[in-house]
Amino acid sequence: QVHLVESGGGLVQAGGSLRLSCAASGRLFSIGAMGWYRQAPGKQRELVASIARDGRTIYAGSVEGRFTISRANAWNTVYLQMNNLKPEDTAVYHCNADTILQLPSIGDYWGPGTQVTVSS
C-alpha cells in the first residue's frame, strides 16, 4: 500500500507561481512512477505531468515549459513547480503512484487532491 497526501494549493493571480508537494508513505520501494493529474469542474481528470523511477518525465502539452515535476531520491515526495499560471490551470490537483515503471503513471494509488485557483 502507498498513501499519498498533496499540499501547496491555493489562490494565485494569473502569471504567478505555486509549488505542489505530494508526500508518499508506505511501500515506497514498490513505486515505479508517480504523476500529477488535475480535474476542473465539469471536466474529466487529465494528466499534467509524470516522472518514472529512471528519471524520465512527460508533460501535457498545455503545461510544457511552465510546469516542472521532480522528486526526492527516496520517492517520499514528488513536487510540481507551476510557473506562469493561467486561469485555465484552475482545478483540483491529484497525485498518483504506480507500481509499474511506465509513463504516464496510472496506478491505483491516489491522493485526495489540493485545490489550485488562478484568478485573471
JSON list of C-alpha atoms in Angstrom, two decimals:
[
{"chain": "A", "resi": 1, "resn": "GLN", "atom": "CA", "xyz": [0.00, 0.00, 0.00]},
{"chain": "A", "resi": 2, "resn": "VAL", "atom": "CA", "xyz": [1.05, 3.56, -0.75]},
{"chain": "A", "resi": 3, "resn": "HIS", "atom": "CA", "xyz": [-0.53, 6.57, 0.95]},
{"chain": "A", "resi": 4, "resn": "LEU", "atom": "CA", "xyz": [-0.43, 9.97, -0.78]},
{"chain": "A", "resi": 5, "resn": "VAL", "atom": "CA", "xyz": [-1.22, 13.44, 0.55]},
{"chain": "A", "resi": 6, "resn": "GLU", "atom": "CA", "xyz": [-0.98, 16.61, -1.52]},
{"chain": "A", "resi": 7, "resn": "SER", "atom": "CA", "xyz": [-0.29, 20.13, -0.29]},
{"chain": "A", "resi": 8, "resn": "GLY", "atom": "CA", "xyz": [0.63, 23.56, -1.61]},
{"chain": "A", "resi": 9, "resn": "GLY", "atom": "CA", "xyz": [-2.52, 24.55, -3.44]},
{"chain": "A", "resi": 10, "resn": "GLY", "atom": "CA", "xyz": [-4.14, 27.94, -3.10]},
{"chain": "A", "resi": 11, "resn": "LEU", "atom": "CA", "xyz": [-5.33, 31.09, -4.82]},
{"chain": "A", "resi": 12, "resn": "VAL", "atom": "CA", "xyz": [-2.91, 32.92, -7.09]},
{"chain": "A", "resi": 13, "resn": "GLN", "atom": "CA", "xyz": [-3.17, 35.59, -9.76]},
{"chain": "A", "resi": 14, "resn": "ALA", "atom": "CA", "xyz": [-2.50, 34.81, -13.39]},
{"chain": "A", "resi": 15, "resn": "GLY", "atom": "CA", "xyz": [1.22, 34.82, -14.07]},
{"chain": "A", "resi": 16, "resn": "GLY", "atom": "CA", "xyz": [2.03, 33.70, -10.55]},
{"chain": "A", "resi": 17, "resn": "SER", "atom": "CA", "xyz": [3.62, 30.50, -9.28]},
{"chain": "A", "resi": 18, "resn": "LEU", "atom": "CA", "xyz": [2.80, 27.67, -6.91]},
{"chain": "A", "resi": 19, "resn": "ARG", "atom": "CA", "xyz": [4.69, 24.58, -5.81]},
{"chain": "A", "resi": 20, "resn": "LEU", "atom": "CA", "xyz": [2.68, 21.47, -5.05]},
{"chain": "A", "resi": 21, "resn": "SER", "atom": "CA", "xyz": [4.04, 18.66, -2.92]},
{"chain": "A", "resi": 22, "resn": "CYS", "atom": "CA", "xyz": [2.90, 15.05, -2.70]},
{"chain": "A", "resi": 23, "resn": "ALA", "atom": "CA", "xyz": [4.03, 13.23, 0.43]},
{"chain": "A", "resi": 24, "resn": "ALA", "atom": "CA", "xyz": [4.16, 9.47, -0.04]},
{"chain": "A", "resi": 25, "resn": "SER", "atom": "CA", "xyz": [4.34, 6.83, 2.67]},
{"chain": "A", "resi": 26, "resn": "GLY", "atom": "CA", "xyz": [4.09, 3.07, 2.87]},
{"chain": "A", "resi": 27, "resn": "ARG", "atom": "CA", "xyz": [5.71, 0.68, 0.39]},
{"chain": "A", "resi": 28, "resn": "LEU", "atom": "CA", "xyz": [7.83, 3.32, -1.34]},
{"chain": "A", "resi": 29, "resn": "PHE", "atom": "CA", "xyz": [10.16, 0.69, -2.78]},
{"chain": "A", "resi": 30, "resn": "SER", "atom": "CA", "xyz": [7.26, -0.58, -4.91]},
{"chain": "A", "resi": 31, "resn": "ILE", "atom": "CA", "xyz": [6.76, 2.73, -6.74]},
{"chain": "A", "resi": 32, "resn": "GLY", "atom": "CA", "xyz": [7.77, 2.72, -10.40]},
{"chain": "A", "resi": 33, "resn": "ALA", "atom": "CA", "xyz": [6.35, 6.09, -11.38]},
{"chain": "A", "resi": 34, "resn": "MET", "atom": "CA", "xyz": [4.36, 8.99, -9.99]},
{"chain": "A", "resi": 35, "resn": "GLY", "atom": "CA", "xyz": [2.33, 11.71, -11.57]},
{"chain": "A", "resi": 36, "resn": "TRP", "atom": "CA", "xyz": [0.11, 14.71, -11.19]},
{"chain": "A", "resi": 37, "resn": "TYR", "atom": "CA", "xyz": [-3.39, 14.84, -12.61]},
{"chain": "A", "resi": 38, "resn": "ARG", "atom": "CA", "xyz": [-5.98, 17.60, -12.44]},
{"chain": "A", "resi": 39, "resn": "GLN", "atom": "CA", "xyz": [-9.73, 17.81, -12.67]},
{"chain": "A", "resi": 40, "resn": "ALA", "atom": "CA", "xyz": [-11.63, 21.01, -13.35]},
{"chain": "A", "resi": 41, "resn": "PRO", "atom": "CA", "xyz": [-15.38, 21.32, -12.65]},
{"chain": "A", "resi": 42, "resn": "GLY", "atom": "CA", "xyz": [-17.39, 19.54, -15.32]},
{"chain": "A", "resi": 43, "resn": "LYS", "atom": "CA", "xyz": [-14.30, 18.07, -16.97]},
{"chain": "A", "resi": 44, "resn": "GLN", "atom": "CA", "xyz": [-12.54, 14.73, -16.94]},
{"chain": "A", "resi": 45, "resn": "ARG", "atom": "CA", "xyz": [-9.39, 14.16, -14.95]},
{"chain": "A", "resi": 46, "resn": "GLU", "atom": "CA", "xyz": [-6.34, 14.80, -17.13]},
{"chain": "A", "resi": 47, "resn": "LEU", "atom": "CA", "xyz": [-2.64, 14.12, -16.89]},
{"chain": "A", "resi": 48, "resn": "VAL", "atom": "CA", "xyz": [-0.44, 17.09, -16.02]},
{"chain": "A", "resi": 49, "resn": "ALA", "atom": "CA", "xyz": [2.99, 15.51, -15.62]},
{"chain": "A", "resi": 50, "resn": "SER", "atom": "CA", "xyz": [4.58, 12.22, -14.67]},
{"chain": "A", "resi": 51, "resn": "ILE", "atom": "CA", "xyz": [8.02, 11.01, -13.60]},
{"chain": "A", "resi": 52, "resn": "ALA", "atom": "CA", "xyz": [9.42, 7.49, -13.66]},
{"chain": "A", "resi": 53, "resn": "ARG", "atom": "CA", "xyz": [11.91, 5.90, -11.29]},
{"chain": "A", "resi": 54, "resn": "ASP", "atom": "CA", "xyz": [14.56, 6.10, -14.01]},
{"chain": "A", "resi": 55, "resn": "GLY", "atom": "CA", "xyz": [14.10, 9.87, -14.22]},
{"chain": "A", "resi": 56, "resn": "ARG", "atom": "CA", "xyz": [12.12, 10.11, -17.44]},
{"chain": "A", "resi": 57, "resn": "THR", "atom": "CA", "xyz": [9.36, 12.70, -17.45]},
{"chain": "A", "resi": 58, "resn": "ILE", "atom": "CA", "xyz": [6.40, 13.60, -19.61]},
{"chain": "A", "resi": 59, "resn": "TYR", "atom": "CA", "xyz": [4.14, 16.64, -19.64]},
{"chain": "A", "resi": 60, "resn": "ALA", "atom": "CA", "xyz": [0.78, 17.61, -21.05]},
{"chain": "A", "resi": 61, "resn": "GLY", "atom": "CA", "xyz": [1.24, 19.96, -23.96]},
{"chain": "A", "resi": 62, "resn": "SER", "atom": "CA", "xyz": [-0.73, 22.67, -22.19]},
{"chain": "A", "resi": 63, "resn": "VAL", "atom": "CA", "xyz": [1.79, 22.89, -19.33]},
{"chain": "A", "resi": 64, "resn": "GLU", "atom": "CA", "xyz": [5.09, 22.07, -21.05]},
{"chain": "A", "resi": 65, "resn": "GLY", "atom": "CA", "xyz": [7.60, 24.83, -20.45]},
{"chain": "A", "resi": 66, "resn": "ARG", "atom": "CA", "xyz": [5.63, 26.19, -17.49]},
{"chain": "A", "resi": 67, "resn": "PHE", "atom": "CA", "xyz": [5.45, 23.25, -15.07]},
{"chain": "A", "resi": 68, "resn": "THR", "atom": "CA", "xyz": [8.26, 21.04, -13.77]},
{"chain": "A", "resi": 69, "resn": "ILE", "atom": "CA", "xyz": [7.87, 17.70, -12.00]},
{"chain": "A", "resi": 70, "resn": "SER", "atom": "CA", "xyz": [10.62, 16.46, -9.69]},
{"chain": "A", "resi": 71, "resn": "ARG", "atom": "CA", "xyz": [11.04, 14.02, -6.82]},
{"chain": "A", "resi": 72, "resn": "ALA", "atom": "CA", "xyz": [13.07, 13.35, -3.73]},
{"chain": "A", "resi": 73, "resn": "ASN", "atom": "CA", "xyz": [15.58, 10.50, -4.10]},
{"chain": "A", "resi": 74, "resn": "ALA", "atom": "CA", "xyz": [13.72, 8.35, -1.59]},
{"chain": "A", "resi": 75, "resn": "TRP", "atom": "CA", "xyz": [10.44, 8.71, -3.51]},
{"chain": "A", "resi": 76, "resn": "ASN", "atom": "CA", "xyz": [8.87, 10.09, -0.36]},
{"chain": "A", "resi": 77, "resn": "THR", "atom": "CA", "xyz": [7.98, 13.41, -2.00]},
{"chain": "A", "resi": 78, "resn": "VAL", "atom": "CA", "xyz": [7.08, 14.47, -5.53]},
{"chain": "A", "resi": 79, "resn": "TYR", "atom": "CA", "xyz": [6.85, 18.13, -6.47]},
{"chain": "A", "resi": 80, "resn": "LEU", "atom": "CA", "xyz": [5.11, 20.11, -9.17]},
{"chain": "A", "resi": 81, "resn": "GLN", "atom": "CA", "xyz": [6.54, 23.59, -9.73]},
{"chain": "A", "resi": 82, "resn": "MET", "atom": "CA", "xyz": [3.96, 25.64, -11.60]},
{"chain": "A", "resi": 83, "resn": "ASN", "atom": "CA", "xyz": [5.02, 28.94, -13.16]},
{"chain": "A", "resi": 84, "resn": "ASN", "atom": "CA", "xyz": [3.18, 31.46, -15.31]},
{"chain": "A", "resi": 85, "resn": "LEU", "atom": "CA", "xyz": [-0.16, 30.11, -14.13]},
{"chain": "A", "resi": 86, "resn": "LYS", "atom": "CA", "xyz": [-3.25, 30.72, -16.22]},
{"chain": "A", "resi": 87, "resn": "PRO", "atom": "CA", "xyz": [-6.94, 30.74, -15.25]},
{"chain": "A", "resi": 88, "resn": "GLU", "atom": "CA", "xyz": [-7.38, 27.53, -17.23]},
{"chain": "A", "resi": 89, "resn": "ASP", "atom": "CA", "xyz": [-5.00, 25.80, -14.80]},
{"chain": "A", "resi": 90, "resn": "THR", "atom": "CA", "xyz": [-7.69, 26.08, -12.13]},
{"chain": "A", "resi": 91, "resn": "ALA", "atom": "CA", "xyz": [-8.53, 22.58, -10.91]},
{"chain": "A", "resi": 92, "resn": "VAL", "atom": "CA", "xyz": [-8.13, 20.07, -8.13]},
{"chain": "A", "resi": 93, "resn": "TYR", "atom": "CA", "xyz": [-4.67, 18.55, -8.49]},
{"chain": "A", "resi": 94, "resn": "HIS", "atom": "CA", "xyz": [-4.22, 14.89, -7.53]},
{"chain": "A", "resi": 95, "resn": "CYS", "atom": "CA", "xyz": [-1.08, 12.85, -7.02]},
{"chain": "A", "resi": 96, "resn": "ASN", "atom": "CA", "xyz": [-0.85, 9.32, -8.40]},
{"chain": "A", "resi": 97, "resn": "ALA", "atom": "CA", "xyz": [1.53, 6.44, -7.73]},
{"chain": "A", "resi": 98, "resn": "ASP", "atom": "CA", "xyz": [2.08, 3.43, -9.95]},
{"chain": "A", "resi": 99, "resn": "THR", "atom": "CA", "xyz": [3.90, 0.21, -9.09]},
{"chain": "A", "resi": 100, "resn": "ILE", "atom": "CA", "xyz": [4.80, -0.26, -12.76]},
{"chain": "A", "resi": 101, "resn": "LEU", "atom": "CA", "xyz": [7.70, 1.66, -14.28]},
{"chain": "A", "resi": 102, "resn": "GLN", "atom": "CA", "xyz": [5.71, 3.34, -17.03]},
{"chain": "A", "resi": 103, "resn": "LEU", "atom": "CA", "xyz": [4.76, 6.78, -18.26]},
{"chain": "A", "resi": 104, "resn": "PRO", "atom": "CA", "xyz": [2.37, 8.17, -17.51]},
{"chain": "A", "resi": 105, "resn": "SER", "atom": "CA", "xyz": [1.80, 6.89, -14.02]},
{"chain": "A", "resi": 106, "resn": "ILE", "atom": "CA", "xyz": [-1.71, 5.40, -13.96]},
{"chain": "A", "resi": 107, "resn": "GLY", "atom": "CA", "xyz": [-1.59, 3.34, -10.80]},
{"chain": "A", "resi": 108, "resn": "ASP", "atom": "CA", "xyz": [-4.26, 2.62, -8.24]},
{"chain": "A", "resi": 109, "resn": "TYR", "atom": "CA", "xyz": [-2.96, 4.99, -5.56]},
{"chain": "A", "resi": 110, "resn": "TRP", "atom": "CA", "xyz": [-4.42, 8.50, -5.45]},
{"chain": "A", "resi": 111, "resn": "GLY", "atom": "CA", "xyz": [-4.26, 11.39, -3.04]},
{"chain": "A", "resi": 112, "resn": "PRO", "atom": "CA", "xyz": [-7.36, 13.38, -2.03]},
{"chain": "A", "resi": 113, "resn": "GLY", "atom": "CA", "xyz": [-6.22, 16.41, -4.01]},
{"chain": "A", "resi": 114, "resn": "THR", "atom": "CA", "xyz": [-5.37, 20.06, -3.47]},
{"chain": "A", "resi": 115, "resn": "GLN", "atom": "CA", "xyz": [-7.27, 22.98, -4.98]},
{"chain": "A", "resi": 116, "resn": "VAL", "atom": "CA", "xyz": [-5.47, 25.41, -7.27]},
{"chain": "A", "resi": 117, "resn": "THR", "atom": "CA", "xyz": [-7.37, 28.54, -8.27]},
{"chain": "A", "resi": 118, "resn": "VAL", "atom": "CA", "xyz": [-5.90, 31.07, -10.70]},
{"chain": "A", "resi": 119, "resn": "SER", "atom": "CA", "xyz": [-7.64, 34.42, -10.95]},
{"chain": "A", "resi": 120, "resn": "SER", "atom": "CA", "xyz": [-7.47, 36.59, -14.06]}
]
